[in-house]
Amino acid sequence: QVQLVQSGAEVKEPGASVKVSCRASGYTFTSYGITWVRQAPGQGLEWMGWISAYNGYTNYAQRLQGRVTMTTDTSTSTAYMELRSLRSDDTAIYYCARGGDQSWCDPWGQGTLVTVSS
Amino acid sequence: EIVLTQSPATLSLSPGERATLSCRASQSVSSYLAWYQQKPGQAPRLLIYDASNRATGIPARFSGSGSGTDFTLTISSLEPEDFAVYYCQQRRNWPRTFGQGTKVEIK
């Protein structure tokens, strides 16, 4: 079955960087892109960006431009999301999901809690 | 950026009742709209795609309708497991955007 498994929870200090991984299985990795979405505590879903697993093309949310980088490693069917210059309001659960360009986000990873605190 | 506005913010209903959730787009998204369900402590799950198609394994009590700027998610008869938060999302334009969510709670 199609499955996305994300890396574990992280605690970071303000100003640091975090890199979350998302390992895909059960489908041809390069046939779909990967979308990243985050959810601050008690809040709604915020679309962060999308990366093509075929050619690495990206599309980022304007408010995160310059701080976020999404990459893929096709040899391991893994997508990565790196967020730099972390602030307290970056504290959130970060989700990856298959699709987002010509297809919908389905399925989703289990989520990775990133806590930014001094 | 296309803004999706969901209403109401909270819907208080009893099991067996009908739930009607609304999602309005700031400009036409054609039929490029999906609905997701999120239960506490879980990742979102795709329910409805392309405005009116049920995703794999989704019960028939869930239905979606609409096109252009006005969309509706209907749950014909609420089951206990349907009490959750529901989000709409568009993929007509970049950036993709989500509505702020509608919480369906037990009355």
PDB file of C-alpha atoms in Angstrom:
ATOM      1  CA  GLN A   1       0.000   0.000   0.000  1.00  0.00           C
ATOM      2  CA  VAL A   2       1.082   3.589  -0.528  1.00  0.00           C
ATOM      3  CA  GLN A   3       2.730   4.918   2.602  1.00  0.00           C
ATOM      4  CA  LEU A   4       4.656   8.007   3.649  1.00  0.00           C
ATOM      5  CA  VAL A   5       6.755   7.729   6.808  1.00  0.00           C
ATOM      6  CA  GLN A   6       8.215  10.871   8.327  1.00  0.00           C
ATOM      7  CA  SER A   7      11.158  11.439  10.638  1.00  0.00           C
ATOM      8  CA  GLY A   8      10.752  11.944  14.361  1.00  0.00           C
ATOM      9  CA  ALA A   9      10.012  14.976  16.487  1.00  0.00           C
ATOM     10  CA  GLU A  10      12.561  17.769  16.735  1.00  0.00           C
ATOM     11  CA  VAL A  11      13.279  20.496  19.274  1.00  0.00           C
ATOM     12  CA  LYS A  12      15.232  23.465  17.962  1.00  0.00           C
ATOM     13  CA  GLU A  13      16.376  26.807  19.294  1.00  0.00           C
ATOM     14  CA  PRO A  14      15.350  30.040  17.575  1.00  0.00           C
ATOM     15  CA  GLY A  15      17.601  30.776  14.609  1.00  0.00           C
ATOM     16  CA  ALA A  16      18.440  27.128  13.977  1.00  0.00           C
ATOM     17  CA  SER A  17      17.434  24.964  11.018  1.00  0.00           C
ATOM     18  CA  VAL A  18      15.425  21.764  10.820  1.00  0.00           C
ATOM     19  CA  LYS A  19      15.282  19.122   8.105  1.00  0.00           C
ATOM     20  CA  VAL A  20      12.301  16.762   8.027  1.00  0.00           C
ATOM     21  CA  SER A  21      12.313  13.624   5.898  1.00  0.00           C
ATOM     22  CA  CYS A  22       9.436  11.763   4.257  1.00  0.00           C
ATOM     23  CA  ARG A  23      10.102   8.249   2.939  1.00  0.00           C
ATOM     24  CA  ALA A  24       7.664   6.965   0.336  1.00  0.00           C
ATOM     25  CA  SER A  25       6.811   3.383  -0.500  1.00  0.00           C
ATOM     26  CA  GLY A  26       4.227   1.431  -2.462  1.00  0.00           C
ATOM     27  CA  TYR A  27       4.342   3.471  -5.686  1.00  0.00           C
ATOM     28  CA  THR A  28       6.744   4.809  -8.283  1.00  0.00           C
ATOM     29  CA  PHE A  29       8.259   7.778  -6.458  1.00  0.00           C
ATOM     30  CA  THR A  30       8.983   9.854  -9.542  1.00  0.00           C
ATOM     31  CA  SER A  31       5.394   9.628 -10.797  1.00  0.00           C
ATOM     32  CA  TYR A  32       4.067  12.043  -8.158  1.00  0.00           C
ATOM     33  CA  GLY A  33       5.171  15.205  -6.431  1.00  0.00           C
ATOM     34  CA  ILE A  34       5.283  15.767  -2.700  1.00  0.00           C
ATOM     35  CA  THR A  35       3.399  18.534  -0.904  1.00  0.00           C
ATOM     36  CA  TRP A  36       4.400  19.897   2.496  1.00  0.00           C
ATOM     37  CA  VAL A  37       1.762  21.293   4.855  1.00  0.00           C
ATOM     38  CA  ARG A  38       2.116  22.500   8.424  1.00  0.00           C
ATOM     39  CA  GLN A  39      -0.304  22.965  11.289  1.00  0.00           C
ATOM     40  CA  ALA A  40       0.435  25.186  14.262  1.00  0.00           C
ATOM     41  CA  PRO A  41      -1.046  24.094  17.605  1.00  0.00           C
ATOM     42  CA  GLY A  42      -4.831  24.397  17.507  1.00  0.00           C
ATOM     43  CA  GLN A  43      -4.751  25.991  14.069  1.00  0.00           C
ATOM     44  CA  GLY A  44      -5.661  25.065  10.497  1.00  0.00           C
ATOM     45  CA  LEU A  45      -3.631  23.692   7.621  1.00  0.00           C
ATOM     46  CA  GLU A  46      -1.030  25.888   5.931  1.00  0.00           C
ATOM     47  CA  TRP A  47       0.278  24.912   2.488  1.00  0.00           C
ATOM     48  CA  MET A  48       4.070  25.289   2.439  1.00  0.00           C
ATOM     49  CA  GLY A  49       5.038  24.138  -1.007  1.00  0.00           C
ATOM     50  CA  TRP A  50       5.373  21.337  -3.516  1.00  0.00           C
ATOM     51  CA  ILE A  51       8.237  19.547  -5.220  1.00  0.00           C
ATOM     52  CA  SER A  52       8.217  17.380  -8.313  1.00  0.00           C
ATOM     53  CA  ALA A  53       9.899  14.065  -7.603  1.00  0.00           C
ATOM     54  CA  TYR A  54      10.429  13.730 -11.353  1.00  0.00           C
ATOM     55  CA  ASN A  55      12.572  16.803 -12.018  1.00  0.00           C
ATOM     56  CA  GLY A  56      12.931  18.631  -8.685  1.00  0.00           C
ATOM     57  CA  TYR A  57      10.821  21.624  -9.734  1.00  0.00           C
ATOM     58  CA  THR A  58       9.493  23.469  -6.712  1.00  0.00           C
ATOM     59  CA  ASN A  59       6.750  25.909  -5.856  1.00  0.00           C
ATOM     60  CA  TYR A  60       6.928  27.557  -2.423  1.00  0.00           C
ATOM     61  CA  ALA A  61       4.538  29.640  -0.378  1.00  0.00           C
ATOM     62  CA  GLN A  62       5.483  33.279  -0.711  1.00  0.00           C
ATOM     63  CA  ARG A  63       5.741  33.823   3.042  1.00  0.00           C
ATOM     64  CA  LEU A  64       8.344  31.052   3.350  1.00  0.00           C
ATOM     65  CA  GLN A  65      10.427  31.993   0.305  1.00  0.00           C
ATOM     66  CA  GLY A  66      14.083  32.257   1.235  1.00  0.00           C
ATOM     67  CA  ARG A  67      13.739  30.132   4.370  1.00  0.00           C
ATOM     68  CA  VAL A  68      12.474  26.835   2.975  1.00  0.00           C
ATOM     69  CA  THR A  69      14.100  24.304   0.655  1.00  0.00           C
ATOM     70  CA  MET A  70      12.435  21.125  -0.555  1.00  0.00           C
ATOM     71  CA  THR A  71      14.470  18.343  -2.121  1.00  0.00           C
ATOM     72  CA  THR A  72      14.114  14.709  -3.086  1.00  0.00           C
ATOM     73  CA  ASP A  73      16.431  11.703  -3.238  1.00  0.00           C
ATOM     74  CA  THR A  74      15.069   9.350  -5.870  1.00  0.00           C
ATOM     75  CA  SER A  75      17.555   6.615  -4.898  1.00  0.00           C
ATOM     76  CA  THR A  76      15.822   6.240  -1.540  1.00  0.00           C
ATOM     77  CA  SER A  77      12.337   7.559  -2.485  1.00  0.00           C
ATOM     78  CA  THR A  78      12.675  10.218   0.180  1.00  0.00           C
ATOM     79  CA  ALA A  79      11.598  13.847   0.215  1.00  0.00           C
ATOM     80  CA  TYR A  80      13.092  16.468   2.500  1.00  0.00           C
ATOM     81  CA  MET A  81      11.914  19.827   3.787  1.00  0.00           C
ATOM     82  CA  GLU A  82      14.457  22.161   5.374  1.00  0.00           C
ATOM     83  CA  LEU A  83      13.349  25.300   7.195  1.00  0.00           C
ATOM     84  CA  ARG A  84      15.975  27.813   8.312  1.00  0.00           C
ATOM     85  CA  SER A  85      16.082  30.742  10.731  1.00  0.00           C
ATOM     86  CA  LEU A  86      13.450  29.115  12.897  1.00  0.00           C
ATOM     87  CA  ARG A  87      11.151  31.277  15.001  1.00  0.00           C
ATOM     88  CA  SER A  88       8.735  30.374  17.752  1.00  0.00           C
ATOM     89  CA  ASP A  89       5.807  30.647  15.337  1.00  0.00           C
ATOM     90  CA  ASP A  90       7.330  27.862  13.242  1.00  0.00           C
ATOM     91  CA  THR A  91       6.329  25.465  16.031  1.00  0.00           C
ATOM     92  CA  ALA A  92       3.948  23.108  14.279  1.00  0.00           C
ATOM     93  CA  ILE A  93       3.280  19.625  13.022  1.00  0.00           C
ATOM     94  CA  TYR A  94       4.780  19.270   9.552  1.00  0.00           C
ATOM     95  CA  TYR A  95       3.097  16.880   7.120  1.00  0.00           C
ATOM     96  CA  CYS A  96       4.147  15.541   3.761  1.00  0.00           C
ATOM     97  CA  ALA A  97       1.588  14.226   1.300  1.00  0.00           C
ATOM     98  CA  ARG A  98       1.809  12.568  -2.092  1.00  0.00           C
ATOM     99  CA  GLY A  99       0.586  14.709  -4.952  1.00  0.00           C
ATOM    100  CA  GLY A 100      -0.472  18.331  -5.134  1.00  0.00           C
ATOM    101  CA  ASP A 101       0.161  19.277  -8.755  1.00  0.00           C
ATOM    102  CA  GLN A 102      -2.000  17.232 -11.159  1.00  0.00           C
ATOM    103  CA  SER A 103      -3.335  15.135  -8.297  1.00  0.00           C
ATOM    104  CA  TRP A 104      -4.670  15.631  -4.804  1.00  0.00           C
ATOM    105  CA  CYS A 105      -2.814  15.176  -1.528  1.00  0.00           C
ATOM    106  CA  ASP A 106      -3.294  11.513  -0.784  1.00  0.00           C
ATOM    107  CA  PRO A 107      -2.083   9.873   1.351  1.00  0.00           C
ATOM    108  CA  TRP A 108      -0.400  11.920   4.077  1.00  0.00           C
ATOM    109  CA  GLY A 109       2.509  11.126   6.314  1.00  0.00           C
ATOM    110  CA  GLN A 110       1.956  10.772  10.040  1.00  0.00           C
ATOM    111  CA  GLY A 111       3.356  14.237  10.763  1.00  0.00           C
ATOM    112  CA  THR A 112       6.495  15.511  12.475  1.00  0.00           C
ATOM    113  CA  LEU A 113       6.286  17.840  15.463  1.00  0.00           C
ATOM    114  CA  VAL A 114       8.862  20.615  15.341  1.00  0.00           C
ATOM    115  CA  THR A 115       9.133  22.687  18.506  1.00  0.00           C
ATOM    116  CA  VAL A 116      11.084  25.942  18.446  1.00  0.00           C
ATOM    117  CA  SER A 117      11.998  27.058  21.930  1.00  0.00           C
ATOM    118  CA  SER A 118      14.937  28.486  23.802  1.00  0.00           C
TER     119      SER A 118
ATOM    120  CA  GLU B   1      -3.836  33.945  -4.048  1.00  0.00           C
ATOM    121  CA  ILE B   2      -7.219  32.226  -3.942  1.00  0.00           C
ATOM    122  CA  VAL B   3      -8.853  32.561  -0.537  1.00  0.00           C
ATOM    123  CA  LEU B   4     -11.194  29.794   0.576  1.00  0.00           C
ATOM    124  CA  THR B   5     -13.759  30.732   3.202  1.00  0.00           C
ATOM    125  CA  GLN B   6     -15.507  27.932   5.055  1.00  0.00           C
ATOM    126  CA  SER B   7     -18.728  28.249   6.990  1.00  0.00           C
ATOM    127  CA  PRO B   8     -19.808  27.762   9.612  1.00  0.00           C
ATOM    128  CA  ALA B   9     -16.705  27.625  11.795  1.00  0.00           C
ATOM    129  CA  THR B  10     -18.436  25.115  14.069  1.00  0.00           C
ATOM    130  CA  LEU B  11     -21.428  22.894  13.445  1.00  0.00           C
ATOM    131  CA  SER B  12     -23.102  21.327  16.483  1.00  0.00           C
ATOM    132  CA  LEU B  13     -25.214  18.325  15.518  1.00  0.00           C
ATOM    133  CA  SER B  14     -26.401  14.995  16.867  1.00  0.00           C
ATOM    134  CA  PRO B  15     -25.615  11.565  15.417  1.00  0.00           C
ATOM    135  CA  GLY B  16     -28.053  10.753  12.630  1.00  0.00           C
ATOM    136  CA  GLU B  17     -28.490  14.387  11.593  1.00  0.00           C
ATOM    137  CA  ARG B  18     -27.500  15.846   8.246  1.00  0.00           C
ATOM    138  CA  ALA B  19     -24.422  18.083   8.057  1.00  0.00           C
ATOM    139  CA  THR B  20     -23.977  20.727   5.377  1.00  0.00           C
ATOM    140  CA  LEU B  21     -20.600  22.467   5.144  1.00  0.00           C
ATOM    141  CA  SER B  22     -19.799  25.330   2.792  1.00  0.00           C
ATOM    142  CA  CYS B  23     -16.613  26.442   1.062  1.00  0.00           C
ATOM    143  CA  ARG B  24     -16.525  29.648  -0.990  1.00  0.00           C
ATOM    144  CA  ALA B  25     -13.597  30.634  -3.214  1.00  0.00           C
ATOM    145  CA  SER B  26     -12.514  34.227  -3.857  1.00  0.00           C
ATOM    146  CA  GLN B  27     -12.332  33.411  -7.582  1.00  0.00           C
ATOM    147  CA  SER B  28     -13.329  30.466  -9.721  1.00  0.00           C
ATOM    148  CA  VAL B  29     -11.501  27.212  -9.080  1.00  0.00           C
ATOM    149  CA  SER B  30     -13.621  25.321 -11.631  1.00  0.00           C
ATOM    150  CA  SER B  31     -13.959  21.835 -10.104  1.00  0.00           C
ATOM    151  CA  TYR B  32     -10.435  21.771  -8.660  1.00  0.00           C
ATOM    152  CA  LEU B  33     -11.603  21.493  -5.093  1.00  0.00           C
ATOM    153  CA  ALA B  34     -11.147  18.766  -2.490  1.00  0.00           C
ATOM    154  CA  TRP B  35     -12.369  18.091   1.027  1.00  0.00           C
ATOM    155  CA  TYR B  36     -10.250  16.564   3.789  1.00  0.00           C
ATOM    156  CA  GLN B  37     -11.239  15.185   7.170  1.00  0.00           C
ATOM    157  CA  GLN B  38      -8.971  15.502  10.187  1.00  0.00           C
ATOM    158  CA  LYS B  39      -9.563  13.788  13.509  1.00  0.00           C
ATOM    159  CA  PRO B  40      -7.668  14.794  16.674  1.00  0.00           C
ATOM    160  CA  GLY B  41      -4.085  13.560  16.663  1.00  0.00           C
ATOM    161  CA  GLN B  42      -4.327  12.289  13.085  1.00  0.00           C
ATOM    162  CA  ALA B  43      -3.171  13.462   9.692  1.00  0.00           C
ATOM    163  CA  PRO B  44      -5.791  14.777   7.276  1.00  0.00           C
ATOM    164  CA  ARG B  45      -7.491  12.263   4.978  1.00  0.00           C
ATOM    165  CA  LEU B  46      -8.796  12.911   1.483  1.00  0.00           C
ATOM    166  CA  LEU B  47     -12.593  12.588   1.355  1.00  0.00           C
ATOM    167  CA  ILE B  48     -13.790  14.236  -1.845  1.00  0.00           C
ATOM    168  CA  TYR B  49     -11.795  15.296  -4.899  1.00  0.00           C
ATOM    169  CA  ASP B  50     -12.645  17.267  -8.006  1.00  0.00           C
ATOM    170  CA  ALA B  51     -15.613  18.711  -6.067  1.00  0.00           C
ATOM    171  CA  SER B  52     -17.841  15.656  -6.167  1.00  0.00           C
ATOM    172  CA  ASN B  53     -15.862  12.403  -6.341  1.00  0.00           C
ATOM    173  CA  ARG B  54     -15.468  10.248  -3.248  1.00  0.00           C
ATOM    174  CA  ALA B  55     -11.955   9.037  -2.557  1.00  0.00           C
ATOM    175  CA  THR B  56     -11.254   5.337  -2.195  1.00  0.00           C
ATOM    176  CA  GLY B  57     -12.943   3.805   0.816  1.00  0.00           C
ATOM    177  CA  ILE B  58     -15.056   6.847   1.690  1.00  0.00           C
ATOM    178  CA  PRO B  59     -18.642   5.937   2.667  1.00  0.00           C
ATOM    179  CA  ALA B  60     -21.529   6.980   0.468  1.00  0.00           C
ATOM    180  CA  ARG B  61     -22.963   9.228   3.203  1.00  0.00           C
ATOM    181  CA  PHE B  62     -20.304  11.773   2.192  1.00  0.00           C
ATOM    182  CA  SER B  63     -21.072  13.793  -0.921  1.00  0.00           C
ATOM    183  CA  GLY B  64     -19.683  16.919  -2.516  1.00  0.00           C
ATOM    184  CA  SER B  65     -21.186  19.384  -4.938  1.00  0.00           C
ATOM    185  CA  GLY B  66     -20.518  22.715  -6.583  1.00  0.00           C
ATOM    186  CA  SER B  67     -18.266  24.324  -9.128  1.00  0.00           C
ATOM    187  CA  GLY B  68     -16.754  27.727  -9.747  1.00  0.00           C
ATOM    188  CA  THR B  69     -16.795  29.519  -6.391  1.00  0.00           C
ATOM    189  CA  ASP B  70     -19.388  27.741  -4.240  1.00  0.00           C
ATOM    190  CA  PHE B  71     -19.001  24.223  -2.896  1.00  0.00           C
ATOM    191  CA  THR B  72     -20.793  22.032  -0.380  1.00  0.00           C
ATOM    192  CA  LEU B  73     -19.835  18.945   1.570  1.00  0.00           C
ATOM    193  CA  THR B  74     -22.837  16.985   2.835  1.00  0.00           C
ATOM    194  CA  ILE B  75     -22.841  14.183   5.358  1.00  0.00           C
ATOM    195  CA  SER B  76     -26.275  12.628   5.012  1.00  0.00           C
ATOM    196  CA  SER B  77     -26.497  11.013   8.441  1.00  0.00           C
ATOM    197  CA  LEU B  78     -23.740  11.631  10.956  1.00  0.00           C
ATOM    198  CA  GLU B  79     -21.995   8.641  12.440  1.00  0.00           C
ATOM    199  CA  PRO B  80     -20.002   8.969  15.707  1.00  0.00           C
ATOM    200  CA  GLU B  81     -16.729   8.721  13.782  1.00  0.00           C
ATOM    201  CA  ASP B  82     -17.658  11.700  11.554  1.00  0.00           C
ATOM    202  CA  PHE B  83     -17.195  14.280  14.301  1.00  0.00           C
ATOM    203  CA  ALA B  84     -14.000  15.945  13.151  1.00  0.00           C
ATOM    204  CA  VAL B  85     -12.630  19.017  11.383  1.00  0.00           C
ATOM    205  CA  TYR B  86     -13.163  19.356   7.639  1.00  0.00           C
ATOM    206  CA  TYR B  87     -10.995  21.422   5.299  1.00  0.00           C
ATOM    207  CA  CYS B  88     -11.460  22.382   1.675  1.00  0.00           C
ATOM    208  CA  GLN B  89      -8.482  22.906  -0.649  1.00  0.00           C
ATOM    209  CA  GLN B  90      -8.076  24.202  -4.193  1.00  0.00           C
ATOM    210  CA  ARG B  91      -5.508  23.240  -6.793  1.00  0.00           C
ATOM    211  CA  ARG B  92      -6.681  25.565  -9.560  1.00  0.00           C
ATOM    212  CA  ASN B  93      -3.838  28.014  -8.972  1.00  0.00           C
ATOM    213  CA  TRP B  94      -0.529  28.306  -7.173  1.00  0.00           C
ATOM    214  CA  PRO B  95      -0.199  28.657  -4.279  1.00  0.00           C
ATOM    215  CA  ARG B  96      -2.498  25.854  -3.303  1.00  0.00           C
ATOM    216  CA  THR B  97      -4.671  27.047  -0.434  1.00  0.00           C
ATOM    217  CA  PHE B  98      -6.836  25.584   2.307  1.00  0.00           C
ATOM    218  CA  GLY B  99      -9.934  26.910   3.963  1.00  0.00           C
ATOM    219  CA  GLN B 100      -9.744  27.600   7.690  1.00  0.00           C
ATOM    220  CA  GLY B 101     -11.790  24.511   8.541  1.00  0.00           C
ATOM    221  CA  THR B 102     -15.223  23.607   9.910  1.00  0.00           C
ATOM    222  CA  LYS B 103     -15.438  21.666  13.141  1.00  0.00           C
ATOM    223  CA  VAL B 104     -18.360  19.247  13.339  1.00  0.00           C
ATOM    224  CA  GLU B 105     -18.996  18.609  17.019  1.00  0.00           C
ATOM    225  CA  ILE B 106     -21.475  16.534  18.965  1.00  0.00           C
ATOM    226  CA  LYS B 107     -24.442  18.540  20.215  1.00  0.00           C
TER     227      LYS B 107
END
